[in-house]
Amino acid sequence: MSRKYVIINADEVDLVDFSQVDETSADTIRYNVARTKTFVKYEGAKPSFLYGKDTYTHSEILTILATDEWSNPNPPGE
């Protein structure tokens, strides 16, 4: 079974049922640089609270996370 990834808006984190995804809480998820989006990952059936949202494979999410939206091009100290 392969892991799937779904990007959600930061204001939707309260809707996440953490018992259905691989993250453990709102404190353990990664946000984009602007802190407006995050993502969750799951295996098996897509949780119902994620219906209607695009699903990505591991290689697709890695490509997305490598963009300036998700990776600060000017990290602190540089």
CSV table of C-alpha atoms in Angstrom, one decimal:
chain,number,residue,atom,x,y,z
A,1,MET,CA,0.0,0.0,0.0
A,2,SER,CA,1.5,3.4,-0.9
A,3,ARG,CA,1.3,6.5,1.1
A,4,LYS,CA,-0.7,9.4,-0.3
A,5,TYR,CA,-0.5,13.1,0.4
A,6,VAL,CA,-3.1,15.8,0.5
A,7,ILE,CA,-2.5,19.6,0.8
A,8,ILE,CA,-5.0,21.5,2.9
A,9,ASN,CA,-5.5,25.1,3.9
A,10,ALA,CA,-4.1,26.0,7.4
A,11,ASP,CA,-7.5,27.0,8.6
A,12,GLU,CA,-8.7,23.4,7.9
A,13,VAL,CA,-6.3,21.8,10.4
A,14,ASP,CA,-9.1,21.7,13.0
A,15,LEU,CA,-11.0,19.4,10.7
A,16,VAL,CA,-8.3,16.8,10.6
A,17,ASP,CA,-9.0,13.5,12.4
A,18,PHE,CA,-5.4,12.7,13.4
A,19,SER,CA,-6.4,9.1,14.0
A,20,GLN,CA,-6.8,8.7,10.3
A,21,VAL,CA,-3.6,10.2,9.1
A,22,ASP,CA,0.1,9.6,9.8
A,23,GLU,CA,0.6,12.9,11.6
A,24,THR,CA,-0.1,12.9,15.3
A,25,SER,CA,-1.3,16.4,15.9
A,26,ALA,CA,-1.5,20.0,14.6
A,27,ASP,CA,1.9,20.5,16.2
A,28,THR,CA,3.7,17.9,14.1
A,29,ILE,CA,2.6,19.0,10.6
A,30,ARG,CA,4.7,21.0,8.2
A,31,TYR,CA,3.4,24.3,6.9
A,32,ASN,CA,4.4,26.3,3.8
A,33,VAL,CA,6.6,29.4,4.2
A,34,ALA,CA,3.5,31.7,4.5
A,35,ARG,CA,1.9,29.2,7.0
A,36,THR,CA,-1.3,29.2,4.8
A,37,LYS,CA,-1.1,25.6,3.8
A,38,THR,CA,0.0,22.3,5.2
A,39,PHE,CA,-0.3,18.6,4.2
A,40,VAL,CA,-1.2,15.3,5.7
A,41,LYS,CA,-0.4,11.8,4.6
A,42,TYR,CA,-2.3,8.6,4.8
A,43,GLU,CA,-2.3,5.0,3.7
A,44,GLY,CA,-5.3,3.0,2.5
A,45,ALA,CA,-8.7,4.6,2.0
A,46,LYS,CA,-8.9,8.3,1.8
A,47,PRO,CA,-10.3,9.8,5.0
A,48,SER,CA,-13.7,11.4,4.3
A,49,PHE,CA,-12.6,14.8,5.6
A,50,LEU,CA,-10.2,14.9,2.6
A,51,TYR,CA,-12.8,14.2,0.0
A,52,GLY,CA,-12.8,16.7,-2.8
A,53,LYS,CA,-9.1,17.5,-2.4
A,54,ASP,CA,-6.3,16.5,-4.7
A,55,THR,CA,-4.2,13.5,-3.8
A,56,TYR,CA,-0.4,13.3,-4.5
A,57,THR,CA,2.1,10.6,-4.7
A,58,HIS,CA,5.4,10.7,-2.8
A,59,SER,CA,7.3,12.0,-5.9
A,60,GLU,CA,4.7,14.6,-6.6
A,61,ILE,CA,4.7,16.0,-3.1
A,62,LEU,CA,8.5,16.1,-3.1
A,63,THR,CA,8.4,18.3,-6.2
A,64,ILE,CA,5.8,20.6,-4.6
A,65,LEU,CA,7.7,20.8,-1.3
A,66,ALA,CA,10.9,21.9,-3.3
A,67,THR,CA,9.2,25.0,-4.5
A,68,ASP,CA,9.7,28.5,-3.0
A,69,GLU,CA,6.2,28.3,-1.6
A,70,TRP,CA,7.3,25.4,0.7
A,71,SER,CA,11.0,25.9,1.1
A,72,ASN,CA,12.4,29.3,2.1
A,73,PRO,CA,14.8,30.4,-0.6
A,74,ASN,CA,16.5,32.7,2.0
A,75,PRO,CA,16.8,30.7,5.2
A,76,PRO,CA,17.7,32.7,8.3
A,77,GLY,CA,21.4,33.3,8.7
A,78,GLU,CA,22.2,33.4,5.0
